Short mmCIF file of C-alpha atoms and ligand atoms in Angstrom, two decimals:
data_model
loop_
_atom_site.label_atom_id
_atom_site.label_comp_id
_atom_site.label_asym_id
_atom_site.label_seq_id
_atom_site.Cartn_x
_atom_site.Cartn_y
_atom_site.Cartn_z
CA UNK A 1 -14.77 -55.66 -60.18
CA UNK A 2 -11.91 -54.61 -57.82
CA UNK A 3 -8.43 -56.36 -58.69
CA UNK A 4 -8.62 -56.87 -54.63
CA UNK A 5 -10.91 -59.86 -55.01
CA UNK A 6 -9.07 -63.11 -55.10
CA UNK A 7 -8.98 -65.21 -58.21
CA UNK A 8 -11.31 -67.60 -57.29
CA UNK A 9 -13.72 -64.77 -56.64
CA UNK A 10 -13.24 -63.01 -60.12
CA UNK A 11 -13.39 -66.30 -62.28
CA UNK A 12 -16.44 -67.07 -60.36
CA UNK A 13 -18.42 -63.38 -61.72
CA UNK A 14 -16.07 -63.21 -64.79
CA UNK A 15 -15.52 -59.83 -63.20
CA UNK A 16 -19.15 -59.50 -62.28
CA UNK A 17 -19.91 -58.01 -66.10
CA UNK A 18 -23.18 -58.33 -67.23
CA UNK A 19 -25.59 -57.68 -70.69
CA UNK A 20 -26.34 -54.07 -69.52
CA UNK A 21 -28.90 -54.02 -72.28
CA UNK A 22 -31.06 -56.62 -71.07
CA UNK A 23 -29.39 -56.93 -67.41
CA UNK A 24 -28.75 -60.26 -68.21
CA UNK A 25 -26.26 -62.16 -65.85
CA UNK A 26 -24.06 -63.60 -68.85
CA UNK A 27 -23.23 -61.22 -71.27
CA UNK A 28 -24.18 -62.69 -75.16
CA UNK A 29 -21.67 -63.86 -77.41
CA UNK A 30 -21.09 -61.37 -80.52
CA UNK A 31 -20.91 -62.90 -83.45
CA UNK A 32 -20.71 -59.98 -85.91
CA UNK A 33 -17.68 -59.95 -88.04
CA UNK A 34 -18.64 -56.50 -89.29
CA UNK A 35 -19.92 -53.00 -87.77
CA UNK A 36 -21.59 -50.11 -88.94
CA UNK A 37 -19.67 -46.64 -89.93
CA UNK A 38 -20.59 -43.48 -88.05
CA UNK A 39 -22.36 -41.37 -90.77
CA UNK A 40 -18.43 -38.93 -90.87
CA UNK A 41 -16.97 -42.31 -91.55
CA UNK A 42 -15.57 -43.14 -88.12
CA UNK A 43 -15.84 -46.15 -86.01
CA UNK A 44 -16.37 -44.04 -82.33
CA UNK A 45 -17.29 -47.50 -80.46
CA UNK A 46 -14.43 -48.92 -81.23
CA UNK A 47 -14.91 -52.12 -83.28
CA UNK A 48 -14.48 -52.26 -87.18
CA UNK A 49 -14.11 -56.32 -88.48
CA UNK A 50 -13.97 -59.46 -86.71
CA UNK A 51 -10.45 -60.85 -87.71
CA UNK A 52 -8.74 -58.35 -85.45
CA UNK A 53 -10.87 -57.98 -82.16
CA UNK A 54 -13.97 -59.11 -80.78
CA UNK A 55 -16.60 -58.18 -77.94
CA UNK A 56 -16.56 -61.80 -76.32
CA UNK A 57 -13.32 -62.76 -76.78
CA UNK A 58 -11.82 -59.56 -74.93
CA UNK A 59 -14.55 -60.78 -72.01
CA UNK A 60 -12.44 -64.38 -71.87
CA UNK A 61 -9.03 -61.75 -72.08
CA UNK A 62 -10.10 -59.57 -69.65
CA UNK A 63 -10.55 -62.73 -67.16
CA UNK A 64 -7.12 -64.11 -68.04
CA UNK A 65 -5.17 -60.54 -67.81
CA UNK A 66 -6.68 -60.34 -64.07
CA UNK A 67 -5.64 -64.08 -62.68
CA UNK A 68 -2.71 -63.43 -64.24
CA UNK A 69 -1.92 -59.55 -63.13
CA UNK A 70 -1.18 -59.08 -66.86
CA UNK A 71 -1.82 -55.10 -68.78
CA UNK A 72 -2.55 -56.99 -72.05
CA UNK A 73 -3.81 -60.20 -72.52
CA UNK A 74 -4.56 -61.79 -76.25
CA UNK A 75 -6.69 -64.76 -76.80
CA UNK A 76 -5.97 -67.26 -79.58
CA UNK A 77 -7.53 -70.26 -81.69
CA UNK A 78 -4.91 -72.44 -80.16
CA UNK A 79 -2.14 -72.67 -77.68
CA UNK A 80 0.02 -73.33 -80.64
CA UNK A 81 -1.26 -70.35 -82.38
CA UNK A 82 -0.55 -68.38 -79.22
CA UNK A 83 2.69 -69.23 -78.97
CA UNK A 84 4.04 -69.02 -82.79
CA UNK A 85 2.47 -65.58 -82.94
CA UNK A 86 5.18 -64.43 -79.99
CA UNK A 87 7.80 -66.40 -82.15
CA UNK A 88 7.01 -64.88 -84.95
CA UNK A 89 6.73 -61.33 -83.78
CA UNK A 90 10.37 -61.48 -82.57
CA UNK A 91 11.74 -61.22 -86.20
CA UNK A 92 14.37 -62.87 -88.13
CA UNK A 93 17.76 -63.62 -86.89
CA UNK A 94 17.37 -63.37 -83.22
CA UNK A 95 18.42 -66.02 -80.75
CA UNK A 96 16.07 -68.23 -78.40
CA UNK A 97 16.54 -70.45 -75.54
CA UNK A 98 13.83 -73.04 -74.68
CA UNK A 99 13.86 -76.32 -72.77
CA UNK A 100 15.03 -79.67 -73.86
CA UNK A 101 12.18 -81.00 -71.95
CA UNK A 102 8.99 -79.32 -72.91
CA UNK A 103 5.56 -79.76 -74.91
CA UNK A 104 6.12 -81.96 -77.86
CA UNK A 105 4.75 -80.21 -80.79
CA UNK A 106 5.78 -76.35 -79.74
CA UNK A 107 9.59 -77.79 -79.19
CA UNK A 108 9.37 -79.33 -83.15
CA UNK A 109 8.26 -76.19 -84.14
CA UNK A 110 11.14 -74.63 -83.23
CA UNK A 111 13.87 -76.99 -83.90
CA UNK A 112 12.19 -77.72 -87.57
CA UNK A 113 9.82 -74.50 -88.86
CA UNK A 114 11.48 -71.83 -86.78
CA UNK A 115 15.48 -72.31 -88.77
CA UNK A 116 13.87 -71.44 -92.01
CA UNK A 117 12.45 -68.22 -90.67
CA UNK A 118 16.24 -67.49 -89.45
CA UNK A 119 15.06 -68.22 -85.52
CA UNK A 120 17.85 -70.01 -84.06
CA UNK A 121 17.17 -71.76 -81.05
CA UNK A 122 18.85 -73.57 -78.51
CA UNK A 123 17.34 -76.25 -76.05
CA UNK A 124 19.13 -75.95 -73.04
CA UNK A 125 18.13 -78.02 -69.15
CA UNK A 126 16.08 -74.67 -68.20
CA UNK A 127 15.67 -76.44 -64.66
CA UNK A 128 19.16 -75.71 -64.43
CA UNK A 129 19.98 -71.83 -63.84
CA UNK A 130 23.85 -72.15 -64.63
CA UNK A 131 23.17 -74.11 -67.94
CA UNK A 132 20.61 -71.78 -68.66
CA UNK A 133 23.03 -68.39 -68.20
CA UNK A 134 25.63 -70.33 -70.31
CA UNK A 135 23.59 -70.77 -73.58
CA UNK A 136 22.43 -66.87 -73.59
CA UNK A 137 24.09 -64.72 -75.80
CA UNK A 138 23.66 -60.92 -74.51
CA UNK A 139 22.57 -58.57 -77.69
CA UNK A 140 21.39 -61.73 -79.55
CA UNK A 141 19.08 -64.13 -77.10
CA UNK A 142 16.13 -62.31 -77.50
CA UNK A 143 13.91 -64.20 -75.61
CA UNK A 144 14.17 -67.30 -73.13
CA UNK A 145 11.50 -69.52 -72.74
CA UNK A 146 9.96 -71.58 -69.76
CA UNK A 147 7.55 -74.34 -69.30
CA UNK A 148 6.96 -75.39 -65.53
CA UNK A 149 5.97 -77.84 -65.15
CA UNK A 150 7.06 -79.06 -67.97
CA UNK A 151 5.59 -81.87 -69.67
CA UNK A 152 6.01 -85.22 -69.48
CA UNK A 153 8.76 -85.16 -67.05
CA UNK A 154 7.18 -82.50 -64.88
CA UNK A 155 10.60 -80.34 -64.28
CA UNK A 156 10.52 -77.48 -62.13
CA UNK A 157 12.34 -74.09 -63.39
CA UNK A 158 12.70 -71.13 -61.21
CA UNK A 159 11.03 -68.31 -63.46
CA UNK A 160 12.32 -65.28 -60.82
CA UNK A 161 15.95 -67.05 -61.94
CA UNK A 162 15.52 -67.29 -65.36
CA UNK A 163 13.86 -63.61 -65.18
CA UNK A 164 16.84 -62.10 -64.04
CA UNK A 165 19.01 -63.79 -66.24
CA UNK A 166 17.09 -62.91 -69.97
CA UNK A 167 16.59 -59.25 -68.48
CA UNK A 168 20.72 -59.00 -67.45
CA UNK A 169 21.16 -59.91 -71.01
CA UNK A 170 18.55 -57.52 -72.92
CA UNK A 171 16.14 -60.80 -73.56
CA UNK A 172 12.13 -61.34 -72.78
CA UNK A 173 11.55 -64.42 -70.78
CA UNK A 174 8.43 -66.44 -71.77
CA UNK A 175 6.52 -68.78 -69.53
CA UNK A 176 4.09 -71.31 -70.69
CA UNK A 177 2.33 -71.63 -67.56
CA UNK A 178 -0.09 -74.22 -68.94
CA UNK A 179 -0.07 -76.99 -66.58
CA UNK A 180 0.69 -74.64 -63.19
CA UNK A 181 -2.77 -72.37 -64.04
CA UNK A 182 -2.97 -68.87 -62.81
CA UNK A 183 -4.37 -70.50 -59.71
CA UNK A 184 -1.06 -72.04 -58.88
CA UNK A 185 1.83 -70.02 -60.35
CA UNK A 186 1.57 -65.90 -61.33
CA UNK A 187 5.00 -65.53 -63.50
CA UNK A 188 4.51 -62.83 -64.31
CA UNK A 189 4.91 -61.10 -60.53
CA UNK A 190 7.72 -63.21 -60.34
CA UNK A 191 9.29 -61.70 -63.25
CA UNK A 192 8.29 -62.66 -66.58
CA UNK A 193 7.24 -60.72 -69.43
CA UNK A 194 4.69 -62.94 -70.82
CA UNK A 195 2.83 -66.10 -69.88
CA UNK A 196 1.37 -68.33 -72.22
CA UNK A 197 -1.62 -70.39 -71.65
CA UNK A 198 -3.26 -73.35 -73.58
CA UNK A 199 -6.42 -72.39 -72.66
CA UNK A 200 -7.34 -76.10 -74.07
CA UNK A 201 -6.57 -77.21 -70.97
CA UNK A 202 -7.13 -76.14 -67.51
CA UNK A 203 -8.38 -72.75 -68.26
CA UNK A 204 -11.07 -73.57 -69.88
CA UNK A 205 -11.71 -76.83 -68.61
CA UNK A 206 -14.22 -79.43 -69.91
CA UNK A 207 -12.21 -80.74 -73.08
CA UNK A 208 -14.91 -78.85 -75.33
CA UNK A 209 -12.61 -76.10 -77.03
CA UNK A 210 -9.10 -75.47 -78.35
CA UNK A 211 -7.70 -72.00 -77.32
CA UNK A 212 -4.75 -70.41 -76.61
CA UNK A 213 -3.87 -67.02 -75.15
CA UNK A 214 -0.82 -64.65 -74.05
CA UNK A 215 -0.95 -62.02 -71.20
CA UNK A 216 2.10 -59.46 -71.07
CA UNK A 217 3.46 -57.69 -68.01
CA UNK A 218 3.27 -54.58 -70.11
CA UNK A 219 1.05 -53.47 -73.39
CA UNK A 220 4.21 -52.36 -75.27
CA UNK A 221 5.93 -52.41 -78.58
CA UNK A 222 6.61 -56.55 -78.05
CA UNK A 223 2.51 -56.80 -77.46
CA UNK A 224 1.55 -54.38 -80.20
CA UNK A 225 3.58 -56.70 -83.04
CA UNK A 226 1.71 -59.88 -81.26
CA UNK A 227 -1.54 -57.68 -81.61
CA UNK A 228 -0.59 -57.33 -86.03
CA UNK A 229 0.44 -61.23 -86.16
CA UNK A 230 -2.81 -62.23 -84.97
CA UNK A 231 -4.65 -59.81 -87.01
CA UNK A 232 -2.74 -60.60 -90.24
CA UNK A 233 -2.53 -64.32 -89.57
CA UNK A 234 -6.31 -64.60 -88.57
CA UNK A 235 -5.30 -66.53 -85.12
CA UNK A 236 -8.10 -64.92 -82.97
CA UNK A 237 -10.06 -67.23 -81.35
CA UNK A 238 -13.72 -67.59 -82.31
CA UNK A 239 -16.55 -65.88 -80.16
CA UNK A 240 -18.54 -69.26 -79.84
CA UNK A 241 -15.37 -70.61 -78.26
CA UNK A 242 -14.54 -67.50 -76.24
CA UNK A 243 -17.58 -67.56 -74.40
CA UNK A 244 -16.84 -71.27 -73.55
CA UNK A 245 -13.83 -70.70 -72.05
CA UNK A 246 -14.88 -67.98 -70.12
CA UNK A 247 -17.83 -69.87 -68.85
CA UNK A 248 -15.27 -72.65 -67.89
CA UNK A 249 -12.92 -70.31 -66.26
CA UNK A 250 -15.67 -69.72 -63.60
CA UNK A 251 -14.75 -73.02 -61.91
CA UNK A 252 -11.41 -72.56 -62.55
CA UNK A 253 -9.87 -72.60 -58.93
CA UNK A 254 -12.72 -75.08 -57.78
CA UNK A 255 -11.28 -77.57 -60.82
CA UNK A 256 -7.62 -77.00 -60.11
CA UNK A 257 -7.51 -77.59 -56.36
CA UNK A 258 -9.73 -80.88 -56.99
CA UNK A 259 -7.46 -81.80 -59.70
CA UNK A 260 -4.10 -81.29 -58.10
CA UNK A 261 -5.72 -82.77 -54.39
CA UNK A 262 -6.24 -85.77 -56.52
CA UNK A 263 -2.89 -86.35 -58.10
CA UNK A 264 -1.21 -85.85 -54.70
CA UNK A 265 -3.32 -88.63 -53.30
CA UNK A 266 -2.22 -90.66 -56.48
CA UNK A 267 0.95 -89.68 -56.32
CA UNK A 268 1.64 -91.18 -53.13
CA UNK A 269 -0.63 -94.10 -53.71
CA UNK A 270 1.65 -95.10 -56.92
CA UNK A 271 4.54 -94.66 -55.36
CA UNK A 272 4.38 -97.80 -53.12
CA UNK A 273 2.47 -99.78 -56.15
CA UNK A 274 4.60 -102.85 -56.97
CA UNK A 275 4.02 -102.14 -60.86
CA UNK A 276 5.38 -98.73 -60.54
CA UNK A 277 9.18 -98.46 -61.24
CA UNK A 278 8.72 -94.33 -60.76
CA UNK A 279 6.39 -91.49 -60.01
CA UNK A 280 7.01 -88.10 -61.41
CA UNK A 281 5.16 -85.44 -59.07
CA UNK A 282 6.53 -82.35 -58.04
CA UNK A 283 4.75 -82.81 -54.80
CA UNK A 284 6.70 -86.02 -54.28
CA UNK A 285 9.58 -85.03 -51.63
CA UNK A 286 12.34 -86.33 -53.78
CA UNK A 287 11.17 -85.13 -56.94
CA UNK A 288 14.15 -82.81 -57.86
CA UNK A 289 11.99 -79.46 -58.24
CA UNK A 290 9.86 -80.62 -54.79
CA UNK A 291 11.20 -77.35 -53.15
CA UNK A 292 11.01 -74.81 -55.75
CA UNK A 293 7.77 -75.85 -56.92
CA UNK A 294 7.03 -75.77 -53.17
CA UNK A 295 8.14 -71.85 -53.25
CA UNK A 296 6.74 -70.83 -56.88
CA UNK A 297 3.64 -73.38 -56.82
CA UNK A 298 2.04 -71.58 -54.01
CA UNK A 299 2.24 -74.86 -51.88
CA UNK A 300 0.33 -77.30 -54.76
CA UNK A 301 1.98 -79.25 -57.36
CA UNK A 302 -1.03 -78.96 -59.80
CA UNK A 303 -2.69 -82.16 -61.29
CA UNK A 304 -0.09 -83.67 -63.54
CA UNK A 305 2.18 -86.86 -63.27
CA UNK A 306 3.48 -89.69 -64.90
CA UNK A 307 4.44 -93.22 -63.68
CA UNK A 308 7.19 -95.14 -65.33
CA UNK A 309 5.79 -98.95 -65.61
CA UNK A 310 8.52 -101.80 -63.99
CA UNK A 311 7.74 -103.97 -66.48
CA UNK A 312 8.77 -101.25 -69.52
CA UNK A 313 6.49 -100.32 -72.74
CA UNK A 314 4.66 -103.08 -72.77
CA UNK A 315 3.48 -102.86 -69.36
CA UNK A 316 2.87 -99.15 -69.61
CA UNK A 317 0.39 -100.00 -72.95
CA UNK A 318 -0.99 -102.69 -71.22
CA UNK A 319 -2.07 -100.64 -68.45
CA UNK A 320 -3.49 -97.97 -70.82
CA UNK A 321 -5.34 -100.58 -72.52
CA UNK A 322 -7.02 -102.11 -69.36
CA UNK A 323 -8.06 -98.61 -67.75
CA UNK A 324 -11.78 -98.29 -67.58
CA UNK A 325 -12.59 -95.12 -65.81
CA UNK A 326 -10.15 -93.10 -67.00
CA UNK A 327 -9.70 -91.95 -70.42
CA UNK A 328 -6.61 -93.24 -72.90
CA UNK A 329 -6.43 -90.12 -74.58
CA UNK A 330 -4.15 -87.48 -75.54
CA UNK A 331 -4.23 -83.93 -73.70
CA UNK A 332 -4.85 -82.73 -69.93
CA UNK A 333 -6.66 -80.13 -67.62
CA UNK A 334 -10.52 -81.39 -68.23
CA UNK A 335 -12.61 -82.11 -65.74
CA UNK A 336 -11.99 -86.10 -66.47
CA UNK A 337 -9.17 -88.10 -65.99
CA UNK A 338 -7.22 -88.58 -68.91
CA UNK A 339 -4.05 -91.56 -69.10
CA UNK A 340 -1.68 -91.77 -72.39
CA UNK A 341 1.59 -93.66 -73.40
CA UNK A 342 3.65 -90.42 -74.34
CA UNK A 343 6.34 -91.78 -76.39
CA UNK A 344 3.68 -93.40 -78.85
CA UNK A 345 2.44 -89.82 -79.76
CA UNK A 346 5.84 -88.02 -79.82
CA UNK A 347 7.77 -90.77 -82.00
CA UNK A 348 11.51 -90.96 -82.60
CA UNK A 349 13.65 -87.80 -80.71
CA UNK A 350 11.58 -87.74 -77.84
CA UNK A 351 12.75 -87.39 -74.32
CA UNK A 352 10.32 -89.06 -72.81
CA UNK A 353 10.89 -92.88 -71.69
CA UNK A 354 9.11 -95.66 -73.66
CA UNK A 355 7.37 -96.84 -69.97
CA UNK A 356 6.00 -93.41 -69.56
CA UNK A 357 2.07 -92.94 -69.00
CA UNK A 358 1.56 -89.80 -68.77
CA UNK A 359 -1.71 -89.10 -66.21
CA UNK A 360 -4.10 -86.14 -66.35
CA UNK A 361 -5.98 -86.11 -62.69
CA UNK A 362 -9.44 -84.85 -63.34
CA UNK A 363 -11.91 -83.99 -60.76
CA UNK A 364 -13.68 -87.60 -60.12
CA UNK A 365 -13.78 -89.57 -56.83
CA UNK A 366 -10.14 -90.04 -55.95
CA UNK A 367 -11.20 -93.86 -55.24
CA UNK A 368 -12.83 -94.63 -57.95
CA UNK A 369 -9.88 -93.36 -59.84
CA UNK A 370 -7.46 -95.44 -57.35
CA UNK A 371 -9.34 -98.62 -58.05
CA UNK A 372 -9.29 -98.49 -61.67
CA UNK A 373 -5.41 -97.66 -62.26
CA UNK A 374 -4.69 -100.48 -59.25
CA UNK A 375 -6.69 -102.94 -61.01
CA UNK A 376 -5.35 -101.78 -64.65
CA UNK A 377 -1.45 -102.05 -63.34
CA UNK A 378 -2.00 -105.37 -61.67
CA UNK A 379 -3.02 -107.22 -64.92
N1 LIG B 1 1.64 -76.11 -74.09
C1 LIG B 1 1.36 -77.22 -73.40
C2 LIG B 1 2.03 -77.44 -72.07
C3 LIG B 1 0.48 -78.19 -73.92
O1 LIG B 1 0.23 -79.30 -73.22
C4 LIG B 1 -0.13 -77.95 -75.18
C5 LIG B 1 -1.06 -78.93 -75.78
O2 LIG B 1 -1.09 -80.08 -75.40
C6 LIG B 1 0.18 -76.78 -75.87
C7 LIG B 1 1.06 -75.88 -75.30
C8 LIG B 1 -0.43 -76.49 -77.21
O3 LIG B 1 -1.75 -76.08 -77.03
P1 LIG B 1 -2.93 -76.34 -78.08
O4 LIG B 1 -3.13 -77.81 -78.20
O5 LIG B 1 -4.08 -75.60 -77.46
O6 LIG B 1 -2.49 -75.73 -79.37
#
């Protein structure tokens, strides 16, 4: 399917492959972890054992590599997986940058795992480009990395200005591009080197599969050493699971316009609710990243926010307590609405405010959704 088609149109077709055995419209899922020798010992079509590459899971990669413009893309078992594997295939003693602010369990990672496998990282304000140029190190920062918008605070950084700053200093610049989606935000045409997805969330869609995956601006040396950490570290996602997420990715653009339509509406709606103290939207006008995310968002803000409860933790608990309609759980980007008191699940050292809720706008009736979260804040 031509790269001219626009993303909604090749999630829709999954590039418009098919079974060309039985000219089936969805291709199968291939489950074989093994494959049979050419009688001179080679392996001509290509395949040899499951725990390096597999059929259905390049089907979900080649999907991802074309919303995101990528040359390689590699799926994993888990955004986490996805995103220690490019860690990891950095080597010892080189120097990362990542934000103060950013997805709870990746940032402990690095300040408590990564130190013992001599990866010494800074956290830096990554919204802010000066701050950020001041904690490289040229010929030691080896890579910088990005989340925008980052969770729970939903800060804004400018990936073409971080770009230019990790390449100026010989460094790879990361984005986990997570909550923007594809659909939203391309980094890598504005500069990056590799975006990372959890493909948990919005990419595949319906809350039915953890997944992870990382498409490079260029299938080079830094690809080919993610390519031998997966393989020796077993991270590749199953095939069950790959054909889920590429069956989800098919709505992809459908979900994440209704999704981010909705939190705008909510946004607004929340702002002038007595109970809320704050709303933080990028697609709020005073939100400090409004007009960046306005450039680099492709004119949506995506379908994350939080609200910060007047009447502190209590009230913020309360309220995730009383919600019917939408779900107190952790995680984001399905299809339902999800609500969750963030500092409860990230414990002692986080950034993130004890009257946070952190919201997840899924794809429901906007007022359905507005009626239950009034009702819920009110008491
Ligand atoms: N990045 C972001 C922004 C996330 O929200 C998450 C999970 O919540 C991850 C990475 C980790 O992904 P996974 O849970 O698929 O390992």
């Amino acid at each position: 399917m031509s790269d001219d088609f626009s993303p909604r149109t090749l999630a829709a077709q999954a590039l418009g492959r098919i079974d060309e055995d039985t000219r089936g419209l969805v291709p199968p899922v291939h489950l074989s972890t093994t494959f049979i020798r050419d009688p001179d010992n080679q392996y001509r079509a290509g395949d040899v054992y499951g725990r390096p590459d597999n059929a259905t899971v390049r089907e979900a990669e080649a999907v991802i590599g074309a919303l995101e413009g990528a040359a390689a893309t590699l799926v994993f078992g888990s955004g986490m997986s996805a995103a220690v594997a490019l860690f990891l295939s950095l080597g010892p003693g080189v120097h990362i940058v990542a934000p103060r602010v950013m997805y709870w369990a990746l940032r402990g990672w690095l300040a408590n795992d990564a130190p013992a496998l001599r990866l010494h990282v800074d956290f830096v304000e990554t919204e802010d480009l000066a701050e950020l140029k001041r904690a490289v190190r040229p010929g030691a920062t080896k890579l910088i990395w990005l989340e925008t918008p980052s969770n729970p605070l939903w800060g804004v950084s400018d990936i073409a200005g971080a770009a230019r700053i990790a390449h100026a200093a010989g460094a790879w610049l990361a984005v986990d591009s997570t909550c923007a989606t594809p659909i939203f935000t391309r980094p890598l045409a504005l500069g990056a080197d590799v975006v990372m997805h959890s493909a948990t969330k919005y990419l595949n869609g319906h809350s039915d599969v953890v997944a992870g995956a990382l498409a490079f601006a260029r299938d080079d040396a830094l690809c080919e050493r993610v390519r031998a950490v997966r393989k020796a570290h077993g991270l590749i996602l199953h095939p069950f699971e790959a054909f889920l997420l590429t069956r989800g990715m098919r709505t992809l653009d459908l979900r994440v316009r209704a999704s981010a339509a909705n939190a705008m509406e909510l946004a607004i709606r929340l702002s002038n609710h007595a109970a809320v103290a704050e709303v933080l939207y990028p697609g709020l006008p005073h939100h400090p990243g409004h007009q960046l995310a306005r450039r680099q968002m492709q004119g949506s803000f995506g379908g994350m926010l939080s609200i910060r409860a007047r009447g502190g933790a209590d009230a913020a608990i309360g309220t995730a307590a009383r919600v019917t309609l939408w779900k107190r759980a952790t995680s984001l980007g399905g299809v339902e609405s999800l609500i969750e008191h963030r500092a409860s699940i990230e414990g002692p050292g986080s950034p993130c405010p004890p009257d946070l809720l952190r919201l997840s706008a899924g794809i429901e009736d906007v007022e359905d959704l507005w009626r239950d979260i009034d009702r819920a804040l009110a008491g």
